[in-house]
PDB file of N, CA and C in Angstrom:
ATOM      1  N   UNK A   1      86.158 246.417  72.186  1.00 91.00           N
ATOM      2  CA  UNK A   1      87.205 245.543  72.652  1.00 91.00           C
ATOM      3  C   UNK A   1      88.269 245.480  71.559  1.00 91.00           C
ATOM      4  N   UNK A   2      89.456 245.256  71.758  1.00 89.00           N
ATOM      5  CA  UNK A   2      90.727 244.950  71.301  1.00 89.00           C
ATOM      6  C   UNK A   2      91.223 243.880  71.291  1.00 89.00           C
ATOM      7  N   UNK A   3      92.199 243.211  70.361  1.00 89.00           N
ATOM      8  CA  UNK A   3      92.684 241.939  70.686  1.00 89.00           C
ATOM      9  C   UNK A   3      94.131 242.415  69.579  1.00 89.00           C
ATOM     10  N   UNK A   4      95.249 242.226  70.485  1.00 88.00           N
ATOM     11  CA  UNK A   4      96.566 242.502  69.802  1.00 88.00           C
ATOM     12  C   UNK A   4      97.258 240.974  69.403  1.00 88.00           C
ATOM     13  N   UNK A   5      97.338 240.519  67.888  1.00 89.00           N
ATOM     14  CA  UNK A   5      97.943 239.429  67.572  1.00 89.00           C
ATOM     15  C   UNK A   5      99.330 239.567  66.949  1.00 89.00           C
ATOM     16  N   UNK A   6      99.975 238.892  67.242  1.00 89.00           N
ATOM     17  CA  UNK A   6     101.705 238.758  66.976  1.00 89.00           C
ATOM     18  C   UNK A   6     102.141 237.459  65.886  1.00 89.00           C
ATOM     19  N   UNK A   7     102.272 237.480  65.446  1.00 88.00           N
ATOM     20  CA  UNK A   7     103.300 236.355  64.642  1.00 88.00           C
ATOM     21  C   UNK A   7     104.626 236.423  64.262  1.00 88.00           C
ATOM     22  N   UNK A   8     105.796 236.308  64.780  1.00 90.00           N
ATOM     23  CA  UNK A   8     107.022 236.447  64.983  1.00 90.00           C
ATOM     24  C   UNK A   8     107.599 235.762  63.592  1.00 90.00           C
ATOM     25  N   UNK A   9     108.614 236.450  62.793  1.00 92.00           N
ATOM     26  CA  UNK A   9     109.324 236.602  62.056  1.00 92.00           C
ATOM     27  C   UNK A   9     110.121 235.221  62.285  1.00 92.00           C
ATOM     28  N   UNK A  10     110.043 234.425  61.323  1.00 92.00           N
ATOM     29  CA  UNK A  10     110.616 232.744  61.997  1.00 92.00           C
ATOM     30  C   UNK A  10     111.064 231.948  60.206  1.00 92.00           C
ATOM     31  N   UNK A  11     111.067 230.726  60.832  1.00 92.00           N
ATOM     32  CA  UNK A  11     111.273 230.001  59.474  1.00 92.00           C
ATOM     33  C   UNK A  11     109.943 228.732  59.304  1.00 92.00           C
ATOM     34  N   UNK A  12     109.757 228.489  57.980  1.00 88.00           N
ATOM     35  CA  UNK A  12     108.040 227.654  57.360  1.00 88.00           C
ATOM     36  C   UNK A  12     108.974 226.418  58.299  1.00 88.00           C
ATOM     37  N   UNK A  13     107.839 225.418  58.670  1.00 86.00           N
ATOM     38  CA  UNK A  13     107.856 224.332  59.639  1.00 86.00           C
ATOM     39  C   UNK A  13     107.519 223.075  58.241  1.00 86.00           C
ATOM     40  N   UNK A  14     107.816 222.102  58.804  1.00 88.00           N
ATOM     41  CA  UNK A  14     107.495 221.225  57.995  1.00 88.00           C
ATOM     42  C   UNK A  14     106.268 221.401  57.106  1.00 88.00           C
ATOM     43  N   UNK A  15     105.217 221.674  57.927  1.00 79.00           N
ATOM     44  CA  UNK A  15     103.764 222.271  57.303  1.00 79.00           C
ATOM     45  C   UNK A  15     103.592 223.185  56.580  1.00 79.00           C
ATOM     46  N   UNK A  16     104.745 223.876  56.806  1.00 74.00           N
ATOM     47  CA  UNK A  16     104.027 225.284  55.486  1.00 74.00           C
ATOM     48  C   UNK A  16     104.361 225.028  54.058  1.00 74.00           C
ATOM     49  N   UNK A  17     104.560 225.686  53.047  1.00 73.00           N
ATOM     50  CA  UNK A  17     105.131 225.810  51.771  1.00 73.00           C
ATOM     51  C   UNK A  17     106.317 225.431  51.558  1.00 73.00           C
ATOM     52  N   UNK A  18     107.312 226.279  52.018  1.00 84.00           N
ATOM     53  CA  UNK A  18     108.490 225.891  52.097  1.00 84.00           C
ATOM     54  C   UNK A  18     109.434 225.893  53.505  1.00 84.00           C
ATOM     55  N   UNK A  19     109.450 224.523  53.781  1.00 90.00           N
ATOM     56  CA  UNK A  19     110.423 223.925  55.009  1.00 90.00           C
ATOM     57  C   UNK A  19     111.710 225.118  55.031  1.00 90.00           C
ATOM     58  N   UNK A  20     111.900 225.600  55.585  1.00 93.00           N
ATOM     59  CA  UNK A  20     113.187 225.812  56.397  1.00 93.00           C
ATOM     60  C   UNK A  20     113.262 227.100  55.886  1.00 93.00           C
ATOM     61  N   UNK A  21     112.607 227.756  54.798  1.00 92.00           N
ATOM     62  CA  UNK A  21     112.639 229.289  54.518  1.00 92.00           C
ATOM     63  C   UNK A  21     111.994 230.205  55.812  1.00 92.00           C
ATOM     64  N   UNK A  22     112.926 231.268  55.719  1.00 92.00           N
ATOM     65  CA  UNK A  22     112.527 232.408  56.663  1.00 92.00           C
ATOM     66  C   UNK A  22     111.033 233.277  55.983  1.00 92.00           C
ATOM     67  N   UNK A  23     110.648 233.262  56.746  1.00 90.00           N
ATOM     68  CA  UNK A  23     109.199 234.573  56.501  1.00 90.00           C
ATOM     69  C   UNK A  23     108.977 235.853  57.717  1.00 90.00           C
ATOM     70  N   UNK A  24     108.636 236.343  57.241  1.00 87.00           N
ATOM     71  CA  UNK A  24     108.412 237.960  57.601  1.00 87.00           C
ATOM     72  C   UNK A  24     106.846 237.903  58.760  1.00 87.00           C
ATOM     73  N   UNK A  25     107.107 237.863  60.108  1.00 88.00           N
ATOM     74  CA  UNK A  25     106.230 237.904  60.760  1.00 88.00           C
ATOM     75  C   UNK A  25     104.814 239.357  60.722  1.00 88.00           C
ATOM     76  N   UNK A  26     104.100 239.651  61.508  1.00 89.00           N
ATOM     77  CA  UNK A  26     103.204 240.071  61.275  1.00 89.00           C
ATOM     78  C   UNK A  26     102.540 240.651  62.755  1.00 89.00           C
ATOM     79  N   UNK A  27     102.290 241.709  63.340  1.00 91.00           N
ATOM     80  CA  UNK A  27     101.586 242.323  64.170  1.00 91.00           C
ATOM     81  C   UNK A  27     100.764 242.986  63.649  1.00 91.00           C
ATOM     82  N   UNK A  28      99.520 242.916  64.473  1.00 92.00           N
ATOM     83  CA  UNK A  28      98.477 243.634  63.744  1.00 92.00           C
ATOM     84  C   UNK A  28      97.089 243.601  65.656  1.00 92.00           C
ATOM     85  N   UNK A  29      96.650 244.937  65.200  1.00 95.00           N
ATOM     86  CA  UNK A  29      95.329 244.748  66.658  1.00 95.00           C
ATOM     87  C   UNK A  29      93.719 244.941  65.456  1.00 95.00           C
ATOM     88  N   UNK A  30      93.332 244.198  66.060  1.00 95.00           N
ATOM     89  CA  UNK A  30      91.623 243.875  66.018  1.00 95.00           C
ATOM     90  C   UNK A  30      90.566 244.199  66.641  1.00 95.00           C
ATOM     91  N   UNK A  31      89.606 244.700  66.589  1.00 97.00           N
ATOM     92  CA  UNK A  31      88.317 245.226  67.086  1.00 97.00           C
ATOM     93  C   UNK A  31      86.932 244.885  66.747  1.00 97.00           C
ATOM     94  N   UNK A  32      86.551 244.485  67.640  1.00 97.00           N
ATOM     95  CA  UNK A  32      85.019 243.741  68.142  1.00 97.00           C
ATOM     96  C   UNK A  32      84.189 244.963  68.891  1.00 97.00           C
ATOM     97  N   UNK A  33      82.811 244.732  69.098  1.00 96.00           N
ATOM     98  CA  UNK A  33      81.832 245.811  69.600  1.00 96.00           C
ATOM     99  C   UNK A  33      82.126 245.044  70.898  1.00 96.00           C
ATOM    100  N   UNK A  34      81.895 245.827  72.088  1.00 96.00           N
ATOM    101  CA  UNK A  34      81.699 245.539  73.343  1.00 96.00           C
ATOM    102  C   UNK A  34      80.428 244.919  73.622  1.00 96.00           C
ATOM    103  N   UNK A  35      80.066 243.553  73.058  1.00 96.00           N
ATOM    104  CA  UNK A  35      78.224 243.217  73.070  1.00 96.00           C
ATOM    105  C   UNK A  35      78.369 242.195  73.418  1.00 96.00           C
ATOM    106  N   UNK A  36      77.179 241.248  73.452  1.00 97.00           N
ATOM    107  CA  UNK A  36      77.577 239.928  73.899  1.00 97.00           C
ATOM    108  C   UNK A  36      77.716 238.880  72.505  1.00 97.00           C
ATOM    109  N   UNK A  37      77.457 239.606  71.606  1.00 98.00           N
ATOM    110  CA  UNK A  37      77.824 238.771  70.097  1.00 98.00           C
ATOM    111  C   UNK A  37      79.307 238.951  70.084  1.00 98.00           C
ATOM    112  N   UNK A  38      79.481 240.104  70.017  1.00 97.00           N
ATOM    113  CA  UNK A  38      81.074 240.635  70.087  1.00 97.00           C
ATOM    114  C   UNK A  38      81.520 239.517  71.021  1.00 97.00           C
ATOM    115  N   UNK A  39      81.242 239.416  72.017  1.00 97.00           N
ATOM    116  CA  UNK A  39      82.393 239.018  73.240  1.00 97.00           C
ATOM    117  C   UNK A  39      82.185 237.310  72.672  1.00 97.00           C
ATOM    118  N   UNK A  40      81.024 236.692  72.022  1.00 98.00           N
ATOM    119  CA  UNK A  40      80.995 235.371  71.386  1.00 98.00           C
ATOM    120  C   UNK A  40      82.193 235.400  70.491  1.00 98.00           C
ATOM    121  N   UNK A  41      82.123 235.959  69.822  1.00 98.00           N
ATOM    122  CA  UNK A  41      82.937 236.262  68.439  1.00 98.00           C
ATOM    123  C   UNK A  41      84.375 236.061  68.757  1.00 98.00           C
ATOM    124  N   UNK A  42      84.784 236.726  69.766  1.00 97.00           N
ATOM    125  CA  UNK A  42      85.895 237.375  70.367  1.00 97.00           C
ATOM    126  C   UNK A  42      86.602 235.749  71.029  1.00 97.00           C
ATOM    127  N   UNK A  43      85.544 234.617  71.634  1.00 97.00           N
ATOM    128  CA  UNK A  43      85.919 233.636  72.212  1.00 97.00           C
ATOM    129  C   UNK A  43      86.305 232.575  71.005  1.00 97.00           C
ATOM    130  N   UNK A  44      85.071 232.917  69.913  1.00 98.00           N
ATOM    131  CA  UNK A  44      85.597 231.933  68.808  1.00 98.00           C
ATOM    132  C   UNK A  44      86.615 232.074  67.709  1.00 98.00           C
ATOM    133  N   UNK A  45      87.062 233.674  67.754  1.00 97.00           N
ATOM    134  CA  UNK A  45      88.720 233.873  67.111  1.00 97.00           C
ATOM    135  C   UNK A  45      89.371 233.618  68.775  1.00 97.00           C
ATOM    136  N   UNK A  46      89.483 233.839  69.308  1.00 96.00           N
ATOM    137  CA  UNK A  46      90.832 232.706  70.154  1.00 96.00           C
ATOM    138  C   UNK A  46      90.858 231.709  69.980  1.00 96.00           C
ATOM    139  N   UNK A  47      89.699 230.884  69.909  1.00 98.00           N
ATOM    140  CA  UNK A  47      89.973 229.389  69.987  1.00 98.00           C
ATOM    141  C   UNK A  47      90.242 229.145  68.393  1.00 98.00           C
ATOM    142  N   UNK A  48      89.837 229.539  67.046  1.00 97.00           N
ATOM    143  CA  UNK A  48      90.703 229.927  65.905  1.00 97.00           C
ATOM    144  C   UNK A  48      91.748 230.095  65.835  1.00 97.00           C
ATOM    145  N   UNK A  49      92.642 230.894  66.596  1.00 94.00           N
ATOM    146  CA  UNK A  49      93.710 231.448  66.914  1.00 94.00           C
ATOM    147  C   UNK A  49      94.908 230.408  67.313  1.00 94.00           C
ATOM    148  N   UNK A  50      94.294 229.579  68.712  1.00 95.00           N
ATOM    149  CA  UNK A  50      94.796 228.467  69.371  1.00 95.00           C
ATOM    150  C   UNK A  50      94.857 227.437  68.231  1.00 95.00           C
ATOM    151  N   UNK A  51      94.288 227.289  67.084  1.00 96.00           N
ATOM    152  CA  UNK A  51      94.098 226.038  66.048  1.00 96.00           C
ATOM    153  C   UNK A  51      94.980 226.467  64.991  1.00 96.00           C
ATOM    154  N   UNK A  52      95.712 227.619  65.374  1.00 91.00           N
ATOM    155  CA  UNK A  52      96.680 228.202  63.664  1.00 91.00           C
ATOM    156  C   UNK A  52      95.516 228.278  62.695  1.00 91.00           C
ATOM    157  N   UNK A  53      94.316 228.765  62.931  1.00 96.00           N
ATOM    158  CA  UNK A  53      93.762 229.119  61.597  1.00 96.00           C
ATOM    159  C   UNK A  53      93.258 230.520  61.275  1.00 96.00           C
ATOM    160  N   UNK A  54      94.187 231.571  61.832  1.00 95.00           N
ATOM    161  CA  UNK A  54      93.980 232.728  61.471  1.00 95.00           C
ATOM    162  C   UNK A  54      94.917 233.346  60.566  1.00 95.00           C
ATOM    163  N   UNK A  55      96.255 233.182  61.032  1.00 92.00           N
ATOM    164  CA  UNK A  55      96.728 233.150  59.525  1.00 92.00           C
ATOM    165  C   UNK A  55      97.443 232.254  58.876  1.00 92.00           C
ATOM    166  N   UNK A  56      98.345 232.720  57.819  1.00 89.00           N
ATOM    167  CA  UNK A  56      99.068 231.756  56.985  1.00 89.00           C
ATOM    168  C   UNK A  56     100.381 232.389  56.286  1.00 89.00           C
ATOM    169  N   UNK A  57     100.899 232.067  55.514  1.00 88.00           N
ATOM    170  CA  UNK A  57     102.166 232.419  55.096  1.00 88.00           C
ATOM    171  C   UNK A  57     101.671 232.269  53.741  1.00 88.00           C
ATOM    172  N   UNK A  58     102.087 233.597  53.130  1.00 88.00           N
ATOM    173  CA  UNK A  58     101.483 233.304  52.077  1.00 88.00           C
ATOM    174  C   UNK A  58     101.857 234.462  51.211  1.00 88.00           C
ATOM    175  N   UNK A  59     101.612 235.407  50.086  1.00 90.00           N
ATOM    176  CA  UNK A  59     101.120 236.639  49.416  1.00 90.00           C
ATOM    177  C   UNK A  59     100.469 237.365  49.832  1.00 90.00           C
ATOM    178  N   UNK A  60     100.995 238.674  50.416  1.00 90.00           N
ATOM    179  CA  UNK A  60      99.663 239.980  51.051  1.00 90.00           C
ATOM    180  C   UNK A  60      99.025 240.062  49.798  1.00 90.00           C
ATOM    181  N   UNK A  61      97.525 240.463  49.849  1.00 86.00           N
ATOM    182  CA  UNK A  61      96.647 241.330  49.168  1.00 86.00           C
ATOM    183  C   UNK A  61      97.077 242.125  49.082  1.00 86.00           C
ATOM    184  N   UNK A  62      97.195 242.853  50.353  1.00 84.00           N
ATOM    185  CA  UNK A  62      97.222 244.602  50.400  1.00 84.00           C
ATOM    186  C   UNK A  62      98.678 244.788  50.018  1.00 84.00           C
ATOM    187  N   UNK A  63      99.676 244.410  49.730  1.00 90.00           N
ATOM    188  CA  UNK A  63     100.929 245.017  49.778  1.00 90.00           C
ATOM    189  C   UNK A  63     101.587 244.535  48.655  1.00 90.00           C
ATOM    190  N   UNK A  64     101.392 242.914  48.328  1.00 93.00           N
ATOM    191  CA  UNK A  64     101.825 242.227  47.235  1.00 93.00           C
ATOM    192  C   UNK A  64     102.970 241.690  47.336  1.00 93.00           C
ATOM    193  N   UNK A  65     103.178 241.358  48.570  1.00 91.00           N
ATOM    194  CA  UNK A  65     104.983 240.860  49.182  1.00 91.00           C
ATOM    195  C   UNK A  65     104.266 239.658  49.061  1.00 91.00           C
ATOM    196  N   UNK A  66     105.255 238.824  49.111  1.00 88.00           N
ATOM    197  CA  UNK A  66     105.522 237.363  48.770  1.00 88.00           C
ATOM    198  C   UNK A  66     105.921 236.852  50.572  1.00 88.00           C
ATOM    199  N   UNK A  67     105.800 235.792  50.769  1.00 88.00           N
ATOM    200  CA  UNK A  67     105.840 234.474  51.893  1.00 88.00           C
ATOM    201  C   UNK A  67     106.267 235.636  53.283  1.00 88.00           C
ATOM    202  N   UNK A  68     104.827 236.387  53.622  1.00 89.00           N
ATOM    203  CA  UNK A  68     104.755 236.752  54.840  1.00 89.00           C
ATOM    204  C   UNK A  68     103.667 235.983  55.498  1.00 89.00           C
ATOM    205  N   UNK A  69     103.257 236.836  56.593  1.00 91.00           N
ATOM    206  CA  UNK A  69     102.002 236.185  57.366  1.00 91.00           C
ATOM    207  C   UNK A  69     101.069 237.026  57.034  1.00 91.00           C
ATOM    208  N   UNK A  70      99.945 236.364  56.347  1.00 91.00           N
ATOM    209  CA  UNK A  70      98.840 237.039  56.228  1.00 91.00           C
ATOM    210  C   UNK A  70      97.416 236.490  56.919  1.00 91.00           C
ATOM    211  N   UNK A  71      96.131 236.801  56.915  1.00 91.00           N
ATOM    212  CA  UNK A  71      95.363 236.676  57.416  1.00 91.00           C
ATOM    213  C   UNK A  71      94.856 235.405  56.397  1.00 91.00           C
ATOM    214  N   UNK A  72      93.887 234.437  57.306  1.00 93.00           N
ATOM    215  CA  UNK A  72      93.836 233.296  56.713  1.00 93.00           C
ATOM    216  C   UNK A  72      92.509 233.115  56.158  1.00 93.00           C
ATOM    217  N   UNK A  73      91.601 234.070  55.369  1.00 93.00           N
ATOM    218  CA  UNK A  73      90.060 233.836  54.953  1.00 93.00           C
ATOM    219  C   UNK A  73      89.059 234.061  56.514  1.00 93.00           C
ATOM    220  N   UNK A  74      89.637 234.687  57.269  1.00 97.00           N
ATOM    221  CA  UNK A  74      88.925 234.870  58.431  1.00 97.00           C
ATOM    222  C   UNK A  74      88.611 236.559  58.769  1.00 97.00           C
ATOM    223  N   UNK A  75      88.135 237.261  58.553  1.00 94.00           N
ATOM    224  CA  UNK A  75      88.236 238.868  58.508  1.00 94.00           C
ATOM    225  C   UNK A  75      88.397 239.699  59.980  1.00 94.00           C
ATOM    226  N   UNK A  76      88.894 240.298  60.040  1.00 96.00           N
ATOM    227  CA  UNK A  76      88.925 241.069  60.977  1.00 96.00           C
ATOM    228  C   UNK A  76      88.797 242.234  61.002  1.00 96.00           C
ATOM    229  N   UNK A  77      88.664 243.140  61.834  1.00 97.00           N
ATOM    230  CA  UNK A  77      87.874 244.652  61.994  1.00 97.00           C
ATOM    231  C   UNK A  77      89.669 245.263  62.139  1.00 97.00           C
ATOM    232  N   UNK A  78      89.973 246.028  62.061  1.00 95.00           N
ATOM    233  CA  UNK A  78      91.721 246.175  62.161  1.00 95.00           C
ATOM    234  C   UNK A  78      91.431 247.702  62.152  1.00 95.00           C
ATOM    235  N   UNK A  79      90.347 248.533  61.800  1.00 96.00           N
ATOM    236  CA  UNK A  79      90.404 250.419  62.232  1.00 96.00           C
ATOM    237  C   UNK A  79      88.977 250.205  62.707  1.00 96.00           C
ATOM    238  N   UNK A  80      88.738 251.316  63.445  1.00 95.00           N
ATOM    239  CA  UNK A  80      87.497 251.448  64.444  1.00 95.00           C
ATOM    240  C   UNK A  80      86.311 252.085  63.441  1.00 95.00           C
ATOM    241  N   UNK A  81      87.098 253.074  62.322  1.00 95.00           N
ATOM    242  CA  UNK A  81      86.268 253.410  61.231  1.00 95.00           C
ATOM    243  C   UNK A  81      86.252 253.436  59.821  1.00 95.00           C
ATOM    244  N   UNK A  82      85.620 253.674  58.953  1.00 96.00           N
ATOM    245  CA  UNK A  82      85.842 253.705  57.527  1.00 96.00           C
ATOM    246  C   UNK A  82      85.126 253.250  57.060  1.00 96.00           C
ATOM    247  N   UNK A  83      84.172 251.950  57.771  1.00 96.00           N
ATOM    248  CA  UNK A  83      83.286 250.791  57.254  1.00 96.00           C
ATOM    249  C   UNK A  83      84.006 249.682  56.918  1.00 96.00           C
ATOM    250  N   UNK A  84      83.334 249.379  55.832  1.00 93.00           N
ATOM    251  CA  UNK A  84      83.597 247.683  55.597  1.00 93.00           C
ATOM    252  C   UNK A  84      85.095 247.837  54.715  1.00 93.00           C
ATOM    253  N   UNK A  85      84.768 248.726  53.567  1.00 91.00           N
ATOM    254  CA  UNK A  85      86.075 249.133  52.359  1.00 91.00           C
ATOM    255  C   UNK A  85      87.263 248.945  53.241  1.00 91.00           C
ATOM    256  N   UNK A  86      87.177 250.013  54.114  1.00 92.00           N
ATOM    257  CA  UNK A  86      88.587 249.907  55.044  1.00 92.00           C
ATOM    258  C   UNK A  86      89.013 249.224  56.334  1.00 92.00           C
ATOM    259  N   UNK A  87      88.634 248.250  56.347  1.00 93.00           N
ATOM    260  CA  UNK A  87      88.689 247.157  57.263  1.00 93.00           C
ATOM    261  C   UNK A  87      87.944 247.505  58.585  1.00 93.00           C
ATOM    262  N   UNK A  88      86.890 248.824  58.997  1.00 96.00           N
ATOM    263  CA  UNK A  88      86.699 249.341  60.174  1.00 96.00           C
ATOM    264  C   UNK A  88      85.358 249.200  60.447  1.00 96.00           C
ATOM    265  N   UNK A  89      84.795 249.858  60.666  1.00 96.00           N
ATOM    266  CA  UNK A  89      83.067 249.742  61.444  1.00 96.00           C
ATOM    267  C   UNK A  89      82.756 250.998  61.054  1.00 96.00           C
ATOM    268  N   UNK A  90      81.175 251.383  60.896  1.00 96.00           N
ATOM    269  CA  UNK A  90      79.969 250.818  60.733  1.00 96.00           C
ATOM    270  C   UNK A  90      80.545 249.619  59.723  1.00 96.00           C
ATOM    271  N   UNK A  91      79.743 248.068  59.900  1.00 96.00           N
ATOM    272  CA  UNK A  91      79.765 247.061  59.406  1.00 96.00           C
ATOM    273  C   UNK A  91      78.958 246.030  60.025  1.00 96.00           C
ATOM    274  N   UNK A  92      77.547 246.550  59.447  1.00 96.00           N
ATOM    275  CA  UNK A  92      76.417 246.489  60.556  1.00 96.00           C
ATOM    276  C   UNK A  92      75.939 244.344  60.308  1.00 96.00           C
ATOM    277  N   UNK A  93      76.843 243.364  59.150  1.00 97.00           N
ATOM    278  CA  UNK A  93      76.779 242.718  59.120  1.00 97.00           C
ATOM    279  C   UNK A  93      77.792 241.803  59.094  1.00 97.00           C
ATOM    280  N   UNK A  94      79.090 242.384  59.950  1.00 98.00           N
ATOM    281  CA  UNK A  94      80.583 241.812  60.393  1.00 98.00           C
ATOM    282  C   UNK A  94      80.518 240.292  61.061  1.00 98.00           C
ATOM    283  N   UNK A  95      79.455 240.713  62.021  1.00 98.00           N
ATOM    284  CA  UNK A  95      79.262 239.586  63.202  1.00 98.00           C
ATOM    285  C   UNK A  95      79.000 238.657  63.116  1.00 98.00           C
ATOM    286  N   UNK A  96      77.854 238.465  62.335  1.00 98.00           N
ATOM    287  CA  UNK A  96      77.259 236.960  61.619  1.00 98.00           C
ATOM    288  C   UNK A  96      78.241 236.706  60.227  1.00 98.00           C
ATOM    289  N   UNK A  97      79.155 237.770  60.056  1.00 98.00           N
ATOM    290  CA  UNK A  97      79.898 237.289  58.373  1.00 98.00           C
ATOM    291  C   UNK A  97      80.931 236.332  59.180  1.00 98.00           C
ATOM    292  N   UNK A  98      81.867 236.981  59.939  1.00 98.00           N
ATOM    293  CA  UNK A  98      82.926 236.484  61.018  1.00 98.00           C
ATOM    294  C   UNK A  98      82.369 234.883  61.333  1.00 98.00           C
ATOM    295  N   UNK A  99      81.482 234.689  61.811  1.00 98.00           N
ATOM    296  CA  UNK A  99      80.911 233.901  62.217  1.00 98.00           C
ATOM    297  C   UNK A  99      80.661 232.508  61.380  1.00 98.00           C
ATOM    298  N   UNK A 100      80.181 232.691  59.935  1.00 98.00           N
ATOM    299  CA  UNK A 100      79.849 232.452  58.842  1.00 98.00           C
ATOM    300  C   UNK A 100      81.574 231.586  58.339  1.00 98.00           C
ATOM    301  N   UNK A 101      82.491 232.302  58.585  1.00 98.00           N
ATOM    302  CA  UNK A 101      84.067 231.872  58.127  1.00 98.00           C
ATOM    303  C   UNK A 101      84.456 231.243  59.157  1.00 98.00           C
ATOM    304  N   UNK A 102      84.202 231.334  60.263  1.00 98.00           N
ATOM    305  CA  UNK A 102      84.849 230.804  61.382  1.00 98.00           C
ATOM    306  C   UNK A 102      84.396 229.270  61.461  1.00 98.00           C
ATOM    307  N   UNK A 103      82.535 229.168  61.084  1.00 98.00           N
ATOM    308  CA  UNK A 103      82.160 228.149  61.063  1.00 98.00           C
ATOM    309  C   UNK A 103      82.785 227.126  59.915  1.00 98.00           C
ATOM    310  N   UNK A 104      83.089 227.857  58.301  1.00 97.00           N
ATOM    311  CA  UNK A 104      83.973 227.102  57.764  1.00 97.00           C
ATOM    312  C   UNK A 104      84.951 226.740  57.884  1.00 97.00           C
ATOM    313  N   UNK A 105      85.891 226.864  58.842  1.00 97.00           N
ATOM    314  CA  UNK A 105      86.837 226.253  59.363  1.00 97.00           C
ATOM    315  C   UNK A 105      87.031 225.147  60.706  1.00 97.00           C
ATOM    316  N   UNK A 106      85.220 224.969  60.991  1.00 97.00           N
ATOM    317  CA  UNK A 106      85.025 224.402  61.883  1.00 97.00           C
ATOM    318  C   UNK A 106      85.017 224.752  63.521  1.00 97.00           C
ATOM    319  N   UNK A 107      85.322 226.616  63.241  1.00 98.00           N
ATOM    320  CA  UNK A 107      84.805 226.844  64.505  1.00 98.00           C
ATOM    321  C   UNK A 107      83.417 227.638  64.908  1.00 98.00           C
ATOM    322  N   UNK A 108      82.844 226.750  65.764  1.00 95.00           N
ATOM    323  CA  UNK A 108      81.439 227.301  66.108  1.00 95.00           C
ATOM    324  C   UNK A 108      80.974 226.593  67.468  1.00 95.00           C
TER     325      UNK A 108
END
């Protein structure tokens, strides 16, 4: 399964860091196993999703740009392969890790 997320190129809201600055939005697609853990998983990043706690505005890791949208301590599968190093699968302990972060943010 797939899940394509968008975050549109906008300005920080009262809530973020800095009020009224522009930031650099963010598209990116995600991948889950077609299972019934997967398809759990899959229900509890939407409802993550619906709560703004997937990402944040912040410093990429990977790139080192300053006040874009990045991913918020929640991991996602983002290539189908490579393993764990490269964000893809085999990652034969993704499901319960996902799970594990999601619950620290209070979703479970």
């Amino acid at each position: 399964m797939n899940s394509h997320l968008s975050m549109y190129t906008s300005v920080h809201q009262d809530e973020h860091p800095q009020p009224g600055k522009r930031y650099e939005g963010v598209s990116r697609t995600a991948y889950l196993p077609d299972c019934p853990e997967g398809r759990k998983v899959l229900k509890l990043l939407q409802q993550a999703f619906k709560q703004k706690l997937i990402f944040t505005i912040g410093r990429s890791s990977t790139t080192g740009r300053s006040n874009v949208v990045t991913w918020n301590d929640i991991h996602h599968k983002t290539s189908m392969q490579g393993g764990a190093t490269y964000y893809g699968y085999p990652d034969p302990d993704y499901l319960s890790r996902v799970q594990e972060e999601l619950k620290a943010k209070g979703i479970f």
